mmCIF file of C-alpha atoms and ligand atoms in Angstrom:
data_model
loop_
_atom_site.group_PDB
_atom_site.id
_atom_site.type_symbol
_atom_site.label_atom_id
_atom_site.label_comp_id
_atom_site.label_asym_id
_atom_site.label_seq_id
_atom_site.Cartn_x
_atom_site.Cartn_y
_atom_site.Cartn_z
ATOM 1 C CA UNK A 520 1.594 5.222 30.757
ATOM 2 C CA UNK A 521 3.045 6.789 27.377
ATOM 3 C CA UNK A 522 1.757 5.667 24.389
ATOM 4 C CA UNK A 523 2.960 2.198 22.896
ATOM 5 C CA UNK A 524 5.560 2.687 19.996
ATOM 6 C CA UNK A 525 4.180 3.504 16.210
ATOM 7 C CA UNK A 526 3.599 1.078 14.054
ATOM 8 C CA UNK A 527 3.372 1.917 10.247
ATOM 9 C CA UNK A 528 0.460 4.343 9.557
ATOM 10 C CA UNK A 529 -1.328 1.594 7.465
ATOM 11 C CA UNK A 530 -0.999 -2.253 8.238
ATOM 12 C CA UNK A 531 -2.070 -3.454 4.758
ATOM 13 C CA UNK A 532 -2.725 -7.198 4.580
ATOM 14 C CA UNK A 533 -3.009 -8.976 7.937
ATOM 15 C CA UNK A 534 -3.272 -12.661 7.690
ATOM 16 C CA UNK A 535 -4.215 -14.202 11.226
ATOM 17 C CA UNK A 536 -2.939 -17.880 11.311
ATOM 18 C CA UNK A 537 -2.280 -20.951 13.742
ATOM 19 C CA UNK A 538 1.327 -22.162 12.970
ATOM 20 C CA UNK A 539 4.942 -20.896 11.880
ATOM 21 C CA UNK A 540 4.077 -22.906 8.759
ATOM 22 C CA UNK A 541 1.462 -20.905 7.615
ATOM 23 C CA UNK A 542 3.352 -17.466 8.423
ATOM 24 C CA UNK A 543 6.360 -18.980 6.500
ATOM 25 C CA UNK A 544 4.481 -19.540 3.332
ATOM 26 C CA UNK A 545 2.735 -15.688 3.553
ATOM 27 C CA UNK A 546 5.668 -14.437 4.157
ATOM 28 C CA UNK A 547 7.021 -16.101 0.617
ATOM 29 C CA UNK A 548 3.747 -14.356 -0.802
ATOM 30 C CA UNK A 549 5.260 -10.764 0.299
ATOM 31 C CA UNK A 550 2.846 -10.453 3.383
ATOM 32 C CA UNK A 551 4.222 -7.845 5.726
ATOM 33 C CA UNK A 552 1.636 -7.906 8.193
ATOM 34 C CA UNK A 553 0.759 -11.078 10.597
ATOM 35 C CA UNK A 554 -0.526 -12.565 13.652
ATOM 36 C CA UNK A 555 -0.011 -16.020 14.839
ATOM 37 C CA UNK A 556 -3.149 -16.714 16.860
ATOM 38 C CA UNK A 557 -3.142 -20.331 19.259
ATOM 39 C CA UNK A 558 -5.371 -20.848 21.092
ATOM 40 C CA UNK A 559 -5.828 -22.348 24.712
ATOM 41 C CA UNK A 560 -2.634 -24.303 24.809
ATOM 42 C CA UNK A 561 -0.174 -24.056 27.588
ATOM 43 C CA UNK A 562 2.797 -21.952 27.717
ATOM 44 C CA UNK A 563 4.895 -25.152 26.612
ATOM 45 C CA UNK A 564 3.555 -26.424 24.115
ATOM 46 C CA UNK A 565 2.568 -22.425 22.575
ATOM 47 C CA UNK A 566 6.181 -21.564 23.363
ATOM 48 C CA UNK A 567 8.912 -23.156 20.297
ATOM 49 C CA UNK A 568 5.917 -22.173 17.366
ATOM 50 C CA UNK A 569 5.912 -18.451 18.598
ATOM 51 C CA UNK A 570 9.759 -18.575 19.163
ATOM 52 C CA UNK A 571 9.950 -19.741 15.554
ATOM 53 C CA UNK A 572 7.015 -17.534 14.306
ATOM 54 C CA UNK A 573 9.287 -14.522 16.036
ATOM 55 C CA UNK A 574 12.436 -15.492 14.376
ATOM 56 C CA UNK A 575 10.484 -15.888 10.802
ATOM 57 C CA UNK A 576 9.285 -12.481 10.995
ATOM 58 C CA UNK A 577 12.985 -10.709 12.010
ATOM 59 C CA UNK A 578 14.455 -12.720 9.210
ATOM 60 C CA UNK A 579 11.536 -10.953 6.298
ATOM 61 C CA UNK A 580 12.223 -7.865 8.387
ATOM 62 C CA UNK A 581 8.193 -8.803 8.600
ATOM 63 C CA UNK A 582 5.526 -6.957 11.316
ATOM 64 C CA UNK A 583 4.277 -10.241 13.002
ATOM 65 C CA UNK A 584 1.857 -10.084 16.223
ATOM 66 C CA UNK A 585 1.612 -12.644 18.690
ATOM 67 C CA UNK A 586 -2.297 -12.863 19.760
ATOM 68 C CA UNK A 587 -2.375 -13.673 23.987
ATOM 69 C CA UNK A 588 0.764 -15.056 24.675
ATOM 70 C CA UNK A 589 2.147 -11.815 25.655
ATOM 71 C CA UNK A 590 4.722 -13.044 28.184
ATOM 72 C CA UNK A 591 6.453 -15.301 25.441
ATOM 73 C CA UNK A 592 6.100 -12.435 23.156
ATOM 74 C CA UNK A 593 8.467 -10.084 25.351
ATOM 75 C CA UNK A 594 10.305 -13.390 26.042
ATOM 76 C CA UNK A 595 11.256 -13.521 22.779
ATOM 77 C CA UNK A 596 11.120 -10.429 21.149
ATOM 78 C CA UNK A 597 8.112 -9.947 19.358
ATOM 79 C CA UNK A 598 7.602 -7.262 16.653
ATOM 80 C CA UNK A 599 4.215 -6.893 18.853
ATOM 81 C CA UNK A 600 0.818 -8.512 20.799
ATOM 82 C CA UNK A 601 -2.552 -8.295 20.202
ATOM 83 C CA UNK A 602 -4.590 -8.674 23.204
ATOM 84 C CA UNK A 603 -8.971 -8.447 23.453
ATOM 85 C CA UNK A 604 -10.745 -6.753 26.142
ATOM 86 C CA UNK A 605 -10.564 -9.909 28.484
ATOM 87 C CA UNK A 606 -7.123 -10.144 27.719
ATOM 88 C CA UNK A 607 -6.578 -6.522 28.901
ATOM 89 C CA UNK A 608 -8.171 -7.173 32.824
ATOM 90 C CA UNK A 609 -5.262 -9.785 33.232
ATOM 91 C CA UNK A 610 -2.626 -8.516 31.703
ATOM 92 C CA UNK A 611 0.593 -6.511 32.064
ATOM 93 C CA UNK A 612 0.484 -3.628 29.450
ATOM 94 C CA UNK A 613 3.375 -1.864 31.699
ATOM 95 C CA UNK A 614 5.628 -4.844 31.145
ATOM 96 C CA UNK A 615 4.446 -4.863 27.571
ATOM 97 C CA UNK A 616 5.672 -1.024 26.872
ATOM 98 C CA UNK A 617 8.835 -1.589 29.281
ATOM 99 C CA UNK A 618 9.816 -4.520 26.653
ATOM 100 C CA UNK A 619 9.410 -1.854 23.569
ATOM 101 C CA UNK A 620 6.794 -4.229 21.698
ATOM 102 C CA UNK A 621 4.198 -2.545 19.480
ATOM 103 C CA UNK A 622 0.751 -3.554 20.865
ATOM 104 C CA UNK A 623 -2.980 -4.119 18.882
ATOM 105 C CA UNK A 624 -6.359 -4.250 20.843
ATOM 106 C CA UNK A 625 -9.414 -5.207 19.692
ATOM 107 C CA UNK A 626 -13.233 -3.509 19.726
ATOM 108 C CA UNK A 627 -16.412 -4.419 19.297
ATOM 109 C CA UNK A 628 -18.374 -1.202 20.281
ATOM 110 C CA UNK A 629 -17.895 2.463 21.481
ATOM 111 C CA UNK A 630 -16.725 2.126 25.127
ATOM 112 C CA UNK A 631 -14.621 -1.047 24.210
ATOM 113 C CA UNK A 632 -13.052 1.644 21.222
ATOM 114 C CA UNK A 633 -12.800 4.290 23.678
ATOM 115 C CA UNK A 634 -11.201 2.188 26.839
ATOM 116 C CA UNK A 635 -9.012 1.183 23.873
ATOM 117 C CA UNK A 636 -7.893 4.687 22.858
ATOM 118 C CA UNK A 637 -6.883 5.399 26.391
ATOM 119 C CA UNK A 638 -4.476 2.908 26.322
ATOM 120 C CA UNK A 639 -2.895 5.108 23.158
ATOM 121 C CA UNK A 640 -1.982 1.313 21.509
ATOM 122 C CA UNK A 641 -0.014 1.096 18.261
ATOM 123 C CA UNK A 642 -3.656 0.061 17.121
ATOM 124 C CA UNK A 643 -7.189 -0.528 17.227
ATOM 125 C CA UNK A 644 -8.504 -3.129 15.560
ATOM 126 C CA UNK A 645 -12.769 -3.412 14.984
ATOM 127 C CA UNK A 646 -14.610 -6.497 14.878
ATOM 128 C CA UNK A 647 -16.373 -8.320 14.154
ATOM 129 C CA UNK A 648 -17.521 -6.611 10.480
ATOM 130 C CA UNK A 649 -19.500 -9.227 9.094
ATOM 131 C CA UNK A 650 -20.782 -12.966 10.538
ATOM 132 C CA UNK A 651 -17.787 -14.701 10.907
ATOM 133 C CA UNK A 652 -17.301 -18.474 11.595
ATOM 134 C CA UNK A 653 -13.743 -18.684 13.266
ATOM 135 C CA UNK A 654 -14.909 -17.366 16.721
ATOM 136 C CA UNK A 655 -18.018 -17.496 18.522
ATOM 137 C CA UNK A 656 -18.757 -13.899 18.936
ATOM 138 C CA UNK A 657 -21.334 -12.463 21.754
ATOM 139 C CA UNK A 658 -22.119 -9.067 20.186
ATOM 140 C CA UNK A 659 -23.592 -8.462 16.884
ATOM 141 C CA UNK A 660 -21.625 -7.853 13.372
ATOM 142 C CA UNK A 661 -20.870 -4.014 13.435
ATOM 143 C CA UNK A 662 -21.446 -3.900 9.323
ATOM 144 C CA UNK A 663 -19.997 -1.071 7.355
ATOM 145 C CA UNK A 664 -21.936 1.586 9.035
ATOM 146 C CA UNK A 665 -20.590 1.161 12.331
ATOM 147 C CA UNK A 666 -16.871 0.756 10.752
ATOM 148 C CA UNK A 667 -16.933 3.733 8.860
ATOM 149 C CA UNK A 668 -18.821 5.700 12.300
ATOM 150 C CA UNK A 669 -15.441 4.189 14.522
ATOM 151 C CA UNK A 670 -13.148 5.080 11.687
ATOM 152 C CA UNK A 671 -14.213 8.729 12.492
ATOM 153 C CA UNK A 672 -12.831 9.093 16.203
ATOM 154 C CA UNK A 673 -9.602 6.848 14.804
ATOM 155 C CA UNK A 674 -8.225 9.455 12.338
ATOM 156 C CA UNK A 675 -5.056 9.482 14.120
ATOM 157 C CA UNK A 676 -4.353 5.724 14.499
ATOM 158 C CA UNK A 677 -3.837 2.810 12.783
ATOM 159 C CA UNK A 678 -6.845 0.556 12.176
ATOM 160 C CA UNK A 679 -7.467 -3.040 11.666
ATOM 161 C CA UNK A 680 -11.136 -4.658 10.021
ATOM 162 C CA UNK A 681 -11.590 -8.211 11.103
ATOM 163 C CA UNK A 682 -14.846 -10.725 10.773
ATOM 164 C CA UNK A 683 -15.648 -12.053 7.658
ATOM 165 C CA UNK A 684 -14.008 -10.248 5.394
ATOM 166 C CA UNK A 685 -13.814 -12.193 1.948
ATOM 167 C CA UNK A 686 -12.600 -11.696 -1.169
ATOM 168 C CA UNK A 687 -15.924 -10.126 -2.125
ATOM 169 C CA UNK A 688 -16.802 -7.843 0.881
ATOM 170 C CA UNK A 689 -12.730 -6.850 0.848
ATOM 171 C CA UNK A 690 -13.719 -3.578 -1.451
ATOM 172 C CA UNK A 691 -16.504 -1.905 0.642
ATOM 173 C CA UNK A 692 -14.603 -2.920 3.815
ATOM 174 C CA UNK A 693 -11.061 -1.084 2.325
ATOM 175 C CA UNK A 694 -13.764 2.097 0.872
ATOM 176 C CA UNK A 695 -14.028 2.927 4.557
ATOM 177 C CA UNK A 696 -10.689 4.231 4.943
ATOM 178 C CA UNK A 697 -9.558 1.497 7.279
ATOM 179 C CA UNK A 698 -5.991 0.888 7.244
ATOM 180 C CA UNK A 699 -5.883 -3.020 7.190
ATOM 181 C CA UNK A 700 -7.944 -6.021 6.514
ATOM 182 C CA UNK A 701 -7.442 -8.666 8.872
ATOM 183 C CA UNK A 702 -8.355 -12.141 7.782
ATOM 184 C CA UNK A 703 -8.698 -15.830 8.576
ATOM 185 C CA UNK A 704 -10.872 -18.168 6.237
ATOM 186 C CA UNK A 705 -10.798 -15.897 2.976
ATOM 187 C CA UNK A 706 -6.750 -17.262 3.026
ATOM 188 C CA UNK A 707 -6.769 -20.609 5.448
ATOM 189 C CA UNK A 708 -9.950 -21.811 4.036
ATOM 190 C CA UNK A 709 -9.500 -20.963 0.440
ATOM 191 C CA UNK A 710 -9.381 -23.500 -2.019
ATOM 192 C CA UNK A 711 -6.114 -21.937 -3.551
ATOM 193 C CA UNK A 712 -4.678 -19.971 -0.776
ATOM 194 C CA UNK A 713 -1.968 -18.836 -3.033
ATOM 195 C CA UNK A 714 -4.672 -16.940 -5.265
ATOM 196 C CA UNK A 715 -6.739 -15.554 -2.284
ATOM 197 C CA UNK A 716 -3.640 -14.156 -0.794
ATOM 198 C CA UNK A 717 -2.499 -12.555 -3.853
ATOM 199 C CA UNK A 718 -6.004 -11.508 -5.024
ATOM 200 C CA UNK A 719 -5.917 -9.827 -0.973
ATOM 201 C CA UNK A 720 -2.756 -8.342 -1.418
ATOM 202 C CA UNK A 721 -3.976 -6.386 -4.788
ATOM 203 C CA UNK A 722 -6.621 -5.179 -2.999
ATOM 204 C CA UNK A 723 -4.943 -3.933 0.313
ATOM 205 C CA UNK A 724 -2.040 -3.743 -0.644
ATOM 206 C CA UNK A 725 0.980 -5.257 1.970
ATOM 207 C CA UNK A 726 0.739 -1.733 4.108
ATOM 208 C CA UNK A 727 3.844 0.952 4.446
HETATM 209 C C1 LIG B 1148 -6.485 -8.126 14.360
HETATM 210 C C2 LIG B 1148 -7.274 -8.851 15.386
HETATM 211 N N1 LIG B 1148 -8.437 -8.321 15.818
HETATM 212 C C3 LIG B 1148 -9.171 -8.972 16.735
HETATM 213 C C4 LIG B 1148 -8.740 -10.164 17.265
HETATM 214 C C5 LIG B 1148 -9.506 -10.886 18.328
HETATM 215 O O1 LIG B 1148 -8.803 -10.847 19.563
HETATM 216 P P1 LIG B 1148 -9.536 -11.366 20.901
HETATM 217 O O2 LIG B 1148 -10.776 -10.554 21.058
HETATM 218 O O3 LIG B 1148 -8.558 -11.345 22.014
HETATM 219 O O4 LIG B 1148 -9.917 -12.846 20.549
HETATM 220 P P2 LIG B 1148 -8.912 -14.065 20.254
HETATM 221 O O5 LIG B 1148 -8.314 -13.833 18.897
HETATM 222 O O6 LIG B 1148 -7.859 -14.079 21.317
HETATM 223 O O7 LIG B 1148 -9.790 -15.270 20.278
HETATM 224 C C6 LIG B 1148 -7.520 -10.690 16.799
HETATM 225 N N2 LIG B 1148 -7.021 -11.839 17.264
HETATM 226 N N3 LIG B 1148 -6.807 -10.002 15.868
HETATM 227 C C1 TZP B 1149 -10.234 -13.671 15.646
HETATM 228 C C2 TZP B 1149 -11.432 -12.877 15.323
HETATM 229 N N1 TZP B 1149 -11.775 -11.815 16.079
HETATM 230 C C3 TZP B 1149 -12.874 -11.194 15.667
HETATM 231 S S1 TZP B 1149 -13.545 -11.952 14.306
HETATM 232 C C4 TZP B 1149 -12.291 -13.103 14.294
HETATM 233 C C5 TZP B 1149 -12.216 -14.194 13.299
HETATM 234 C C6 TZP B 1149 -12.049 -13.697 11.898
HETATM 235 O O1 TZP B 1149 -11.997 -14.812 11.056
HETATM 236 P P1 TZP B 1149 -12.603 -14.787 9.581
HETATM 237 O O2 TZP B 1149 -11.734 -13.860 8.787
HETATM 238 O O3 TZP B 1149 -12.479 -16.210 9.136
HETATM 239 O O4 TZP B 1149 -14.018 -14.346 9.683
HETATM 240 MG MG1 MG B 1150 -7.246 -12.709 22.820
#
């Protein structure tokens, strides 16, 4: 299979969120980078939040991934998907590519970054960085050493941090070279999410 279309060389700021409501108010903030991540619901009740989530990013010209729901995605015209390892034994990257949407995959070691680069994705995101409490996690944190040791083969594709990446640890993880920070409770869980998200933006900057 070709490769899956570009995406801009550096992703910036990339909020991960559960609801059109959230990606409504980041987009107000000037985020250009965004994933609206549901979990385990079915197809129905998933289906009119993407389908507005999609139509809020097209109107702020925004990049906005849908995590899983990759069939709704193409349905309605996603900017792209972001799909895990598990995600990748079930589903169909062909039909992905056919429907032109940009597509992220996630990592957690070498042969997960490596079966990853194979798929020549639009990028390669590389988790998790530090303890995070969002997602139960089976492997270990990678830490900065491991980030910066990936970041080495990934010269010539866009990369995504993710796993506790605060306000704090947002420096060392950006002094890597990594193209994007991708975050959860440093915005959702922040007692002034306006602040955080600005603060985050400084930092990373919104991308290209
Ligand atoms: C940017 C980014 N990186 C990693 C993930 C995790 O994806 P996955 O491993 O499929 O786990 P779930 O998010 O589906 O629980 C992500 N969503 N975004
Ligand atoms: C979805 C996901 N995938 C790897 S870590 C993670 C959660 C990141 O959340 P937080 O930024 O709150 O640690
Ligand atoms: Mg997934």
């Amino acid at each position: 299979m070709p490769a899956f279309p570009a995406t801009v060389p550096r992703l910036g700021l990339y909020p991960v969120v559960d609801s059109p409501e959230w990606i409504e108010r980041l987009l107000e903030m000037g985020v250009r980078t965004l994933q609206l991540r549901i979990k385990d619901q079915p197809d129905e009740v998933a289906e009119p939040a993407i389908a507005q989530a999609i139509a809020l990013g097209k109107r702020y010209d925004a990049r906005l991934f849908i995590n899983d729901y990759w069939q709704l995605a193409i349905k309605h015209q996603a900017y792209g998907v972001h799909l895990g390892q598990e995600d990748l034994d079930v589903a169909d990257l062909a039909r992905i590519h056919q429907a032109g949407l940009r597509l992220g995959l996630s990592t957690h070691d070498d042969a997960e970054r490596d079966r990853a680069l194979a798929i020549q994705p639009s990028y390669i995101a590389l988790g998790h960085i530090f303890p995070t409490q969002t997602k139960e996690m089976p492997s270990a944190p990678q830490g900065i050493e491991q980030l910066t040791r990936h970041l080495t083969h990934l010269s010539h594709i866009p990369t995504v941090a993710i796993g506790g990446i605060s306000i704090a640890r947002a420096p060392e993880v950006l002094a890597t070279g990594v193209g994007s920070i991708a975050v959860v409770s440093a915005i959702t869980q922040a007692d002034d999410w306006r602040a955080a998200t600005r603060t985050l933006l400084a930092l990373s900057g919104p991308g290209d």
